[in-house]
Coordinates of C-alpha atoms in Angstrom, one line a residue:
X1 CA 4.8 -31.8 31.8
X2 CA 6.5 -30.3 28.8
X3 CA 3.2 -30.3 26.9
X4 CA 1.6 -28.4 29.7
X5 CA 4.3 -25.8 29.8
X6 CA 4.0 -25.3 26.0
X7 CA 0.3 -24.7 26.4
X8 CA 0.9 -22.1 29.2
X9 CA 3.5 -20.3 27.1
X10 CA 1.4 -20.2 24.0
X11 CA -1.6 -18.9 25.7
X12 CA 0.2 -15.9 27.3
X13 CA 2.0 -15.3 24.0
X14 CA -1.4 -15.0 22.3
X15 CA -2.1 -12.0 24.5
X16 CA 1.3 -10.5 23.8
X17 CA 3.1 -11.6 27.0
X18 CA 6.2 -13.7 27.8
X19 CA 6.7 -15.8 30.9
X20 CA 9.9 -15.9 33.0
X21 CA 10.9 -19.1 34.9
X22 CA 9.3 -17.9 38.2
X23 CA 6.0 -17.0 36.6
X24 CA 5.9 -20.3 34.7
X25 CA 6.6 -22.2 37.9
X26 CA 3.9 -20.3 39.8
X27 CA 1.3 -21.1 37.1
X28 CA 2.3 -24.8 37.2
X29 CA 2.0 -24.8 40.9
X30 CA -1.5 -23.3 40.7
X31 CA -2.6 -26.0 38.2
X32 CA -1.3 -28.7 40.4
X33 CA -2.9 -27.2 43.5
X34 CA -6.3 -27.2 41.8
X35 CA -5.7 -30.6 40.0
X36 CA -6.4 -29.2 36.6
X37 CA -6.5 -31.9 33.9
X38 CA -4.3 -31.4 30.8
X39 CA -7.3 -30.9 28.5
X40 CA -8.6 -28.1 30.8
X41 CA -5.2 -26.3 31.1
X42 CA -5.7 -24.0 28.1
X43 CA -9.1 -22.8 29.3
X44 CA -7.9 -22.2 32.9
X45 CA -4.7 -20.4 31.9
X46 CA -6.5 -18.3 29.3
X47 CA -8.7 -16.9 32.1
X48 CA -5.7 -16.0 34.1
X49 CA -4.0 -14.4 31.0
X50 CA -7.1 -12.3 30.3
X51 CA -7.3 -11.1 33.9
X52 CA -3.6 -10.3 34.0
X53 CA -4.0 -8.3 30.8
X54 CA -6.6 -6.1 32.3
X55 CA -4.4 -4.9 35.1
X56 CA -3.1 -1.3 34.8
X57 CA 0.5 -2.3 35.6
X58 CA 0.6 -5.4 33.3
X59 CA 3.9 -5.6 31.5
X60 CA 4.9 -7.5 28.4
X61 CA 7.1 -9.8 30.5
X62 CA 4.7 -11.2 33.1
X63 CA 5.2 -9.8 36.6
X64 CA 5.0 -12.4 39.3
X65 CA 3.6 -9.8 41.7
X66 CA 0.8 -8.8 39.4
X67 CA 0.0 -12.4 38.5
X68 CA -0.2 -13.4 42.2
X69 CA -2.5 -10.5 42.8
X70 CA -4.8 -11.7 40.0
X71 CA -4.8 -15.2 41.4
X72 CA -5.5 -14.0 45.0
X73 CA -8.4 -11.8 43.8
X74 CA -9.9 -14.9 42.1
X75 CA -9.4 -17.0 45.3
X76 CA -11.0 -14.5 47.5
X77 CA -13.9 -14.0 45.2
X78 CA -13.7 -10.4 46.1
X79 CA -16.2 -8.0 44.4
X80 CA -14.7 -5.3 46.5
X81 CA -17.8 -5.6 48.7
X82 CA -19.0 -2.7 46.8
X83 CA -22.6 -1.9 47.5
X84 CA -22.5 1.6 46.0
X85 CA -24.9 4.4 46.4
X86 CA -27.6 4.9 43.8
X87 CA -26.0 5.2 40.3
X88 CA -25.6 8.8 39.2
X89 CA -25.9 8.9 35.3
X90 CA -24.5 12.4 35.1
X91 CA -21.2 11.6 36.7
X92 CA -20.7 8.6 34.3
X93 CA -21.5 10.4 31.0
X94 CA -18.5 11.6 29.0
X95 CA -18.6 13.1 25.5
X96 CA -15.5 12.3 23.5
X97 CA -14.9 14.5 20.5
X98 CA -13.0 13.2 17.5
X99 CA -10.2 15.6 18.2
X100 CA -9.9 14.6 21.8
X101 CA -9.4 10.9 21.2
X102 CA -5.8 9.7 21.8
X103 CA -4.1 8.0 18.9
X104 CA -3.0 4.4 19.4
X105 CA -0.9 3.0 16.6
X106 CA -0.6 -0.8 16.1
X107 CA 3.0 -2.0 16.5
X108 CA 3.8 -5.1 14.5
X109 CA 7.0 -5.6 16.4
X110 CA 5.3 -5.7 19.8
X111 CA 1.9 -7.0 18.6
X112 CA 0.1 -4.4 20.7
X113 CA -1.1 -0.8 20.5
X114 CA 1.3 2.1 21.3
X115 CA 0.2 5.6 22.1
X116 CA 1.4 8.1 19.5
X117 CA 3.9 10.7 20.8
X118 CA 3.7 14.4 20.0
X119 CA 0.7 16.5 19.1
X120 CA -1.7 15.8 16.3
X121 CA -2.4 18.3 13.6
X122 CA -5.2 18.9 11.0
X123 CA -2.6 19.1 8.2
X124 CA -0.9 15.8 9.0
X125 CA 2.3 14.6 7.3
X126 CA 3.1 12.2 4.6
X127 CA 4.1 9.7 7.3
X128 CA 0.9 10.1 9.2
X129 CA -1.1 9.3 6.0
X130 CA 0.8 6.1 5.5
X131 CA 0.4 5.2 9.2
X132 CA -3.3 5.8 9.0
X133 CA -3.8 3.3 6.2
X134 CA -1.4 0.8 7.9
X135 CA -3.4 1.0 11.1
X136 CA -6.6 0.2 9.2
X137 CA -4.9 -2.9 7.8
X138 CA -3.0 -4.0 10.8
X139 CA -5.8 -3.6 13.3
X140 CA -8.0 -5.9 11.3
X141 CA -5.2 -8.3 10.4
X142 CA -4.4 -9.0 14.1
X143 CA -8.1 -9.9 14.6
X144 CA -8.1 -12.2 11.6
X145 CA -5.0 -14.0 12.7
X146 CA -6.5 -14.5 16.1
X147 CA -9.8 -15.9 14.7
X148 CA -10.4 -19.6 15.2
X149 CA -10.3 -20.3 11.4
X150 CA -6.8 -18.8 11.2
X151 CA -5.3 -19.5 14.6
X152 CA -4.8 -23.1 15.7
X153 CA -5.5 -24.4 19.2
X154 CA -2.5 -25.1 21.4
X155 CA -3.8 -28.7 21.6
X156 CA -3.4 -31.1 18.7
X157 CA -6.7 -31.6 16.9
X158 CA -8.2 -32.4 13.5
X159 CA -9.1 -28.7 13.1
X160 CA -5.4 -28.1 12.1
X161 CA -6.1 -29.7 8.8
X162 CA -8.8 -27.2 8.0
X163 CA -6.7 -24.2 9.1
X164 CA -6.6 -21.3 6.5
X165 CA -3.3 -19.8 5.9
X166 CA -3.1 -16.2 4.6
X167 CA -0.3 -15.5 2.1
X168 CA 1.1 -12.2 1.0
X169 CA 1.2 -10.9 -2.6
X170 CA 5.0 -11.4 -2.5
X171 CA 4.6 -15.1 -2.0
X172 CA 2.7 -15.5 -5.3
X173 CA 5.8 -14.9 -7.4
X174 CA 6.8 -18.0 -9.4
X175 CA 3.8 -20.1 -8.1
X176 CA 1.4 -19.8 -11.0
X177 CA -1.4 -22.4 -11.0
X178 CA -1.6 -22.6 -7.2
X179 CA -4.5 -21.5 -5.0
X180 CA -4.0 -18.9 -2.3
X181 CA -5.9 -16.9 0.3
X182 CA -4.9 -13.3 0.4
X183 CA -5.7 -10.4 2.7
X184 CA -5.4 -6.8 1.6
X185 CA -7.1 -3.6 0.5
X186 CA -9.2 -3.3 -2.7
X187 CA -7.6 -0.5 -4.8
X188 CA -7.2 0.5 -8.4
X189 CA -3.9 0.5 -10.2
X190 CA -2.6 3.4 -12.3
X191 CA -4.2 1.6 -15.3
X192 CA -7.5 1.6 -13.6
X193 CA -7.6 -2.1 -12.9
X194 CA -9.0 -3.5 -9.6
X195 CA -6.2 -4.9 -7.4
X196 CA -5.6 -6.3 -4.0
X197 CA -2.8 -4.4 -2.2
X198 CA -1.0 -5.4 1.0
X199 CA 2.2 -4.2 2.7
X200 CA 4.4 -6.2 0.3
X201 CA 2.8 -5.4 -3.1
X202 CA -0.3 -5.8 -5.1
X203 CA -1.9 -8.2 -7.6
X204 CA -4.5 -7.6 -10.3
X205 CA -7.9 -9.3 -9.6
X206 CA -10.0 -11.1 -12.1
X207 CA -13.7 -11.4 -11.1
X208 CA -14.9 -13.2 -14.2
X209 CA -15.3 -16.6 -12.4
X210 CA -17.0 -15.1 -9.3
X211 CA -20.8 -15.2 -9.5
X212 CA -21.6 -13.7 -6.1
X213 CA -19.4 -12.5 -3.3
X214 CA -20.2 -13.1 0.4
X215 CA -22.5 -10.9 2.3
X216 CA -21.6 -7.2 2.5
X217 CA -20.7 -4.3 0.3
X218 CA -17.2 -4.0 -1.3
X219 CA -15.8 -0.6 -2.2
X220 CA -12.4 0.7 -3.1
X221 CA -10.6 1.0 0.3
X222 CA -12.3 -2.0 1.8
X223 CA -10.1 -4.7 3.4
X224 CA -11.0 -8.2 2.0
X225 CA -10.1 -11.8 2.3
X226 CA -9.8 -13.1 -1.3
X227 CA -9.4 -16.8 -2.3
X228 CA -8.4 -17.7 -5.9
X229 CA -5.8 -19.0 -8.3
X230 CA -2.7 -17.2 -9.5
X231 CA -2.2 -17.3 -13.2
X232 CA 0.7 -17.2 -15.7
X233 CA -0.2 -13.6 -16.7
X234 CA 0.2 -12.4 -13.1
X235 CA -3.5 -12.0 -12.4
X236 CA -5.5 -13.5 -9.5
X237 CA -8.7 -15.3 -10.5
X238 CA -11.1 -14.8 -7.6
X239 CA -13.3 -17.7 -6.6
X240 CA -14.4 -16.2 -3.3
X241 CA -14.3 -12.9 -1.6
X242 CA -15.4 -11.8 1.9
X243 CA -15.1 -9.3 4.6
X244 CA -12.8 -10.1 7.5
X245 CA -14.5 -11.7 10.5
X246 CA -15.7 -9.2 13.2
X247 CA -14.3 -9.5 16.7
X248 CA -16.7 -9.0 19.6
X249 CA -16.2 -6.2 22.0
X250 CA -15.8 -8.7 24.9
X251 CA -12.9 -10.5 23.1
X252 CA -11.1 -7.2 22.2
X253 CA -11.5 -5.9 25.7
X254 CA -10.2 -9.1 27.2
X255 CA -7.0 -8.6 25.3
X256 CA -6.6 -4.8 25.3
X257 CA -8.7 -3.8 28.3
X258 CA -5.8 -2.0 29.9
X259 CA -5.7 0.4 26.9
X260 CA -7.6 3.7 27.3
X261 CA -8.8 4.1 23.7
X262 CA -11.2 7.0 24.6
X263 CA -9.0 8.9 26.9
X264 CA -11.5 8.8 29.7
X265 CA -10.0 6.1 31.8
X266 CA -10.0 2.3 31.1
X267 CA -12.3 0.0 33.1
X268 CA -11.9 -3.7 33.7
X269 CA -14.3 -6.3 32.4
X270 CA -15.4 -7.0 36.0
X271 CA -16.3 -3.3 36.5
X272 CA -18.1 -3.4 33.2
X273 CA -20.2 -6.4 34.3
X274 CA -21.0 -4.7 37.6
X275 CA -22.1 -1.6 35.8
X276 CA -24.2 -3.5 33.3
X277 CA -26.1 -5.4 35.9
X278 CA -26.7 -2.3 38.0
X279 CA -28.0 -0.3 35.1
X280 CA -30.5 -3.0 34.4
X281 CA -31.7 -2.9 38.0
X282 CA -31.5 0.8 38.8
X283 CA -32.0 2.6 35.4
X284 CA -34.4 0.4 33.4
X285 CA -36.4 3.4 32.1
X286 CA -33.5 5.7 31.2
X287 CA -33.6 6.7 27.5
X288 CA -31.4 8.6 25.0
X289 CA -33.4 10.2 22.2
X290 CA -31.7 10.4 18.8
X291 CA -33.1 12.6 16.0
X292 CA -31.6 13.1 12.5
X293 CA -32.3 15.6 9.8
X294 CA -33.7 18.2 12.1
X295 CA -34.6 20.8 9.5
X296 CA -34.9 23.9 11.6
X297 CA -35.8 26.0 8.5
X298 CA -39.1 24.1 8.2
X299 CA -41.7 25.4 10.7
X300 CA -43.3 21.9 11.1
X301 CA -40.0 20.6 12.6
X302 CA -40.3 22.8 15.7
X303 CA -44.0 21.8 15.9
X304 CA -42.9 18.2 15.9
X305 CA -40.3 18.9 18.6
X306 CA -42.9 20.7 20.7
X307 CA -45.2 17.7 20.5
X308 CA -42.4 15.5 21.6
X309 CA -41.6 17.7 24.6
X310 CA -45.2 18.0 25.5
X311 CA -45.6 14.2 25.5
X312 CA -42.4 13.9 27.7
X313 CA -43.8 16.3 30.2
X314 CA -47.3 14.8 30.3
X315 CA -45.9 11.3 30.9
X316 CA -43.1 12.4 33.1
X317 CA -40.8 10.5 30.8
X318 CA -37.8 12.9 30.5
X319 CA -34.9 11.6 28.4
X320 CA -31.5 11.8 29.9
X321 CA -29.9 12.8 26.5
X322 CA -31.3 14.2 23.3
X323 CA -29.0 13.8 20.3
X324 CA -29.9 16.2 17.5
X325 CA -28.1 15.3 14.2
X326 CA -28.0 17.5 11.2
X327 CA -28.6 18.6 8.6
X328 CA -30.2 21.5 10.5
X329 CA -31.2 23.0 7.2
X330 CA -33.1 21.4 4.3
X331 CA -30.8 23.1 1.7
X332 CA -27.2 24.1 1.8
X333 CA -26.2 27.7 2.5
X334 CA -24.9 29.4 -0.7
X335 CA -21.4 30.9 -0.3
X336 CA -21.6 34.5 0.6
X337 CA -25.3 34.6 1.0
X338 CA -25.7 36.8 4.1
X339 CA -29.5 36.4 4.3
X340 CA -29.3 32.6 4.4
X341 CA -26.5 32.8 7.0
X342 CA -28.7 35.0 9.2
X343 CA -31.7 32.7 8.8
X344 CA -29.5 29.8 9.7
X345 CA -28.6 31.5 13.0
X346 CA -32.2 32.5 13.7
X347 CA -33.3 28.9 13.4
X348 CA -31.0 27.9 16.2
X349 CA -32.2 30.8 18.2
X350 CA -35.8 29.5 17.7
X351 CA -34.7 26.1 18.9
X352 CA -33.2 27.6 22.1
X353 CA -36.4 29.5 22.8
X354 CA -38.4 26.3 22.4
X355 CA -36.3 24.2 24.7
X356 CA -36.3 27.0 27.3
X357 CA -40.1 26.8 27.5
X358 CA -39.8 23.4 29.2
X359 CA -37.9 24.0 32.5
X360 CA -38.1 20.4 33.5
X361 CA -36.5 19.2 30.3
X362 CA -34.0 22.1 30.2
X363 CA -32.9 21.4 33.7
X364 CA -32.3 17.7 33.4
X365 CA -31.7 16.7 29.8
X366 CA -28.4 16.9 28.0
X367 CA -28.6 18.2 24.4
X368 CA -26.0 17.1 22.0
X369 CA -25.8 18.7 18.5
X370 CA -23.9 16.8 15.7
X371 CA -23.4 18.6 12.4
X372 CA -24.4 17.0 9.1
X373 CA -22.9 17.3 5.6
X374 CA -24.8 20.6 4.8
X375 CA -24.1 22.3 8.2
X376 CA -21.7 25.2 8.6
X377 CA -18.4 24.0 10.2
X378 CA -14.8 24.9 9.9
X379 CA -14.0 21.9 7.7
X380 CA -15.8 19.6 5.3
X381 CA -13.5 16.6 5.6
X382 CA -13.9 13.9 8.3
X383 CA -14.0 14.3 11.2
X384 CA -16.0 17.5 11.0
X385 CA -15.6 20.2 13.6
X386 CA -18.7 21.3 15.6
X387 CA -21.1 23.9 14.3
X388 CA -19.5 27.3 14.4
X389 CA -20.0 29.0 17.8
X390 CA -21.3 32.2 16.3
X391 CA -24.5 30.4 15.2
X392 CA -25.4 28.8 18.5
X393 CA -24.6 31.5 21.1
X394 CA -28.3 31.7 22.3
X395 CA -28.4 27.9 22.7
X396 CA -25.3 28.1 24.9
X397 CA -26.8 30.9 27.0
X398 CA -30.3 29.6 27.4
X399 CA -29.9 25.8 27.6
X400 CA -28.5 24.4 30.8
X401 CA -26.8 21.3 29.4
X402 CA -25.9 21.6 25.7
X403 CA -22.8 20.4 23.9
X404 CA -21.7 20.8 20.3
X405 CA -19.9 17.7 19.1
X406 CA -17.8 16.7 16.2
X407 CA -19.0 14.3 13.5
X408 CA -18.4 11.6 14.3
X409 CA -18.4 11.7 18.1
X410 CA -18.9 9.1 20.8
X411 CA -19.9 9.1 24.4
X412 CA -19.0 6.8 27.2
X413 CA -21.9 5.9 29.6
X414 CA -20.7 3.7 32.4
X415 CA -19.5 0.5 30.6
X416 CA -21.0 1.4 27.3
X417 CA -19.5 3.3 24.3
X418 CA -22.0 4.8 21.8
X419 CA -20.8 6.2 18.5
X420 CA -22.8 8.8 16.6
X421 CA -22.1 9.4 12.9
X422 CA -24.1 11.6 10.6
X423 CA -23.4 10.8 7.0
X424 CA -25.4 9.6 3.9
X425 CA -23.4 6.4 4.0
X426 CA -25.7 4.1 2.2
X427 CA -25.8 6.1 -1.0
X428 CA -22.0 6.7 -0.9
X429 CA -21.3 3.0 -0.5
X430 CA -23.6 2.0 -3.3
X431 CA -22.1 4.6 -5.7
X432 CA -18.6 3.2 -5.1
X433 CA -19.1 -0.5 -5.3
X434 CA -16.4 -2.5 -7.0
X435 CA -16.1 -6.1 -8.1
X436 CA -19.4 -8.0 -8.1
X437 CA -22.4 -5.9 -7.1
X438 CA -25.0 -7.6 -5.0
X439 CA -28.5 -8.1 -6.3
X440 CA -30.3 -7.8 -3.0
X441 CA -33.5 -6.4 -1.5
X442 CA -33.9 -3.3 0.6
X443 CA -33.7 -5.1 4.0
X444 CA -30.6 -7.0 2.9
X445 CA -28.9 -3.7 1.9
X446 CA -29.4 -2.4 5.4
X447 CA -27.9 -5.6 6.9
X448 CA -25.0 -5.5 4.4
X449 CA -24.2 -1.9 5.3
X450 CA -24.1 -2.7 9.0
X451 CA -22.0 -5.9 8.4
X452 CA -19.5 -4.0 6.2
X453 CA -19.0 -1.1 8.6
X454 CA -18.5 -3.3 11.6
X455 CA -16.4 -6.0 9.8
X456 CA -14.2 -3.2 8.5
X457 CA -13.9 -1.6 12.0
X458 CA -14.2 1.8 10.4
X459 CA -17.1 4.3 9.8
X460 CA -15.8 5.2 6.3
X461 CA -14.2 2.1 4.8
X462 CA -13.2 3.8 1.5
X463 CA -10.2 5.5 0.0
X464 CA -9.5 9.0 1.0
X465 CA -9.9 10.0 -2.6
X466 CA -13.6 9.2 -2.3
X467 CA -14.1 10.7 1.2
X468 CA -11.2 12.8 2.5
X469 CA -10.2 12.2 6.1
X470 CA -7.6 13.9 8.3
X471 CA -4.8 11.5 8.6
X472 CA -3.9 12.3 12.2
X473 CA -7.5 11.8 13.2
X474 CA -8.4 8.8 11.1
X475 CA -8.5 6.8 14.3
X476 CA -11.6 8.7 15.4
X477 CA -13.5 6.8 12.8
X478 CA -12.1 3.4 14.0
X479 CA -14.6 1.0 15.5
X480 CA -12.2 -1.1 17.5
X481 CA -12.8 -2.4 20.0
X482 CA -16.4 -2.8 18.8
X483 CA -18.7 -0.1 20.4
X484 CA -21.8 -1.0 22.4
X485 CA -24.0 0.9 19.9
X486 CA -23.5 2.8 16.7
X487 CA -25.8 5.5 15.4
X488 CA -25.6 5.6 11.5
X489 CA -27.8 8.6 11.0
X490 CA -28.6 8.6 7.3
X491 CA -31.2 10.0 5.0
X492 CA -31.9 6.3 4.1
X493 CA -34.8 4.4 5.6
X494 CA -34.8 3.8 9.3
X495 CA -33.5 0.4 10.6
X496 CA -32.2 -1.2 13.7
X497 CA -30.2 -4.5 14.2
X498 CA -27.6 -6.1 16.4
X499 CA -24.5 -7.6 14.9
X500 CA -21.8 -9.4 16.9
X501 CA -23.3 -7.8 20.1
X502 CA -23.1 -4.3 18.7
X503 CA -26.5 -2.5 18.3
X504 CA -26.6 -0.4 15.1
X505 CA -29.5 1.9 14.2
X506 CA -30.6 4.7 11.9
X507 CA -33.1 6.9 13.6
X508 CA -34.7 8.0 10.3
X509 CA -35.6 11.6 9.4
X510 CA -37.4 14.0 11.7
X511 CA -39.3 15.5 8.8
X512 CA -42.8 15.5 7.2
X513 CA -46.1 14.8 8.9
X514 CA -44.7 11.7 10.5
X515 CA -41.8 12.5 12.7
X516 CA -39.6 9.5 13.3
X517 CA -36.8 9.2 15.8
X518 CA -35.2 6.5 18.0
X519 CA -35.0 6.0 21.8
X520 CA -32.0 4.1 22.9
X521 CA -32.3 2.1 26.2
X522 CA -28.9 1.5 27.9
X523 CA -30.4 -1.1 30.2
X524 CA -31.3 -3.3 27.2
X525 CA -28.7 -2.0 24.8
X526 CA -31.4 -1.7 22.2
X527 CA -33.3 1.1 20.4
X528 CA -37.0 1.6 20.0
X529 CA -38.7 3.3 17.0
X530 CA -40.7 6.4 18.0
X531 CA -43.2 8.1 15.6
X532 CA -45.1 11.3 16.1
X533 CA -48.0 11.7 13.8
X534 CA -50.3 14.6 13.7
X535 CA -52.1 16.9 11.3
X536 CA -50.2 20.0 10.7
X537 CA -53.4 21.9 9.8
X538 CA -54.7 21.4 13.3
X539 CA -51.6 22.9 14.9

């Protein structure tokens, strides 16, 4: 009986909850009522703990009333008897700008997220800069410690012998000659030497004995798991280095499903499953088009878009959303060049006139414009503000459903979260590699980039000295919980792949004689490559 109680307590503690005597007695009574064997207790209680955690009124100390409600819902098998009307995609589409996302800080004392108090500012403070970096580390660390390789089962097993224990840099002192596993951020010391830094200190790294790191790209600012030997000269000889394990969206949502990370209302996993199945049945043909590098200063770009719209009208295949990512000019606008600024605005006016020629598309399709590195916005640091309103006034007036988003931005569609990020990320990552550089082929580089971004749970896993970010809004680049899909719009080659259940794709560049873009299918949670090829001389 004592063993069973210990299992129950540890499972709820895993999800950040404590049990009082009444709740513990209730759970034991449930287990007795259903004659749950000791070896099945952990699985059964974990299901109840997850469901309890999803409730809006869930408290740290488990409420018996809420726990009873969860159990009763399970007993009744109640799906709410909801046979809804036909799904309305428009009422379940929400654009979330980077500056609208609420900030949730990780609390090490309470082992959960806490919403930041007060307003956020673009200038930030010294404290917010420290908090942003701590959040990056702590959000990933809590995932690592929950991973099966680092978190033991509540039941005795042989796996405990293979459990990996993470040490801090402070624990290295006086223990030369021993082997350790460390977790921290790759940084450079004042002397320019590569170090691993955690919240308790840092240690210099020696990569001379490391032939090849694990898969992924390692840059300054990345969080890494490093195994090696501590030496007499206070250096850490690395024998293995890897990115932290990625946690699936379902796992994260089962623990923090009650937290509204996007500010648009949290849904339960049950609601998510219902939406997912209904989208597959009722909206199998719905598509989101994603175009990148839409160079409006090139006449052939508008010809390519016209051909795309013509094809949509002819086949009656109208996309629900068209995401247009910058750059919207092939060259930057020189400072103070009034002629180029005027031309930049004229190009957006031409785009508005083109879309207005297609009433069916204009009336039903949402257009979302995301600025690129060369586009004119208020700021050049991440997250970038939308394109200046003065350039897109005609688009606002002539297009029925157009929105101008930040970079990055994300939108919530039923149970799905899609992140859109326009940055030349591949070249930036390759320019800033540290440690051992991988000798890999082109396809492997694409996979490594995707793995790195998702394992790091951040769109820009680098130091702010490499890519400045606004400290108060660093969370807008966070990829936790893992989104359903991530658009890494890049001038690099097109690709698409699914990693840990998250679909990541680069739509390619909408330039040249072969216009490439992607069509995302929410029903399948996958993207399709679309290519428009035609002879410009015949146009």
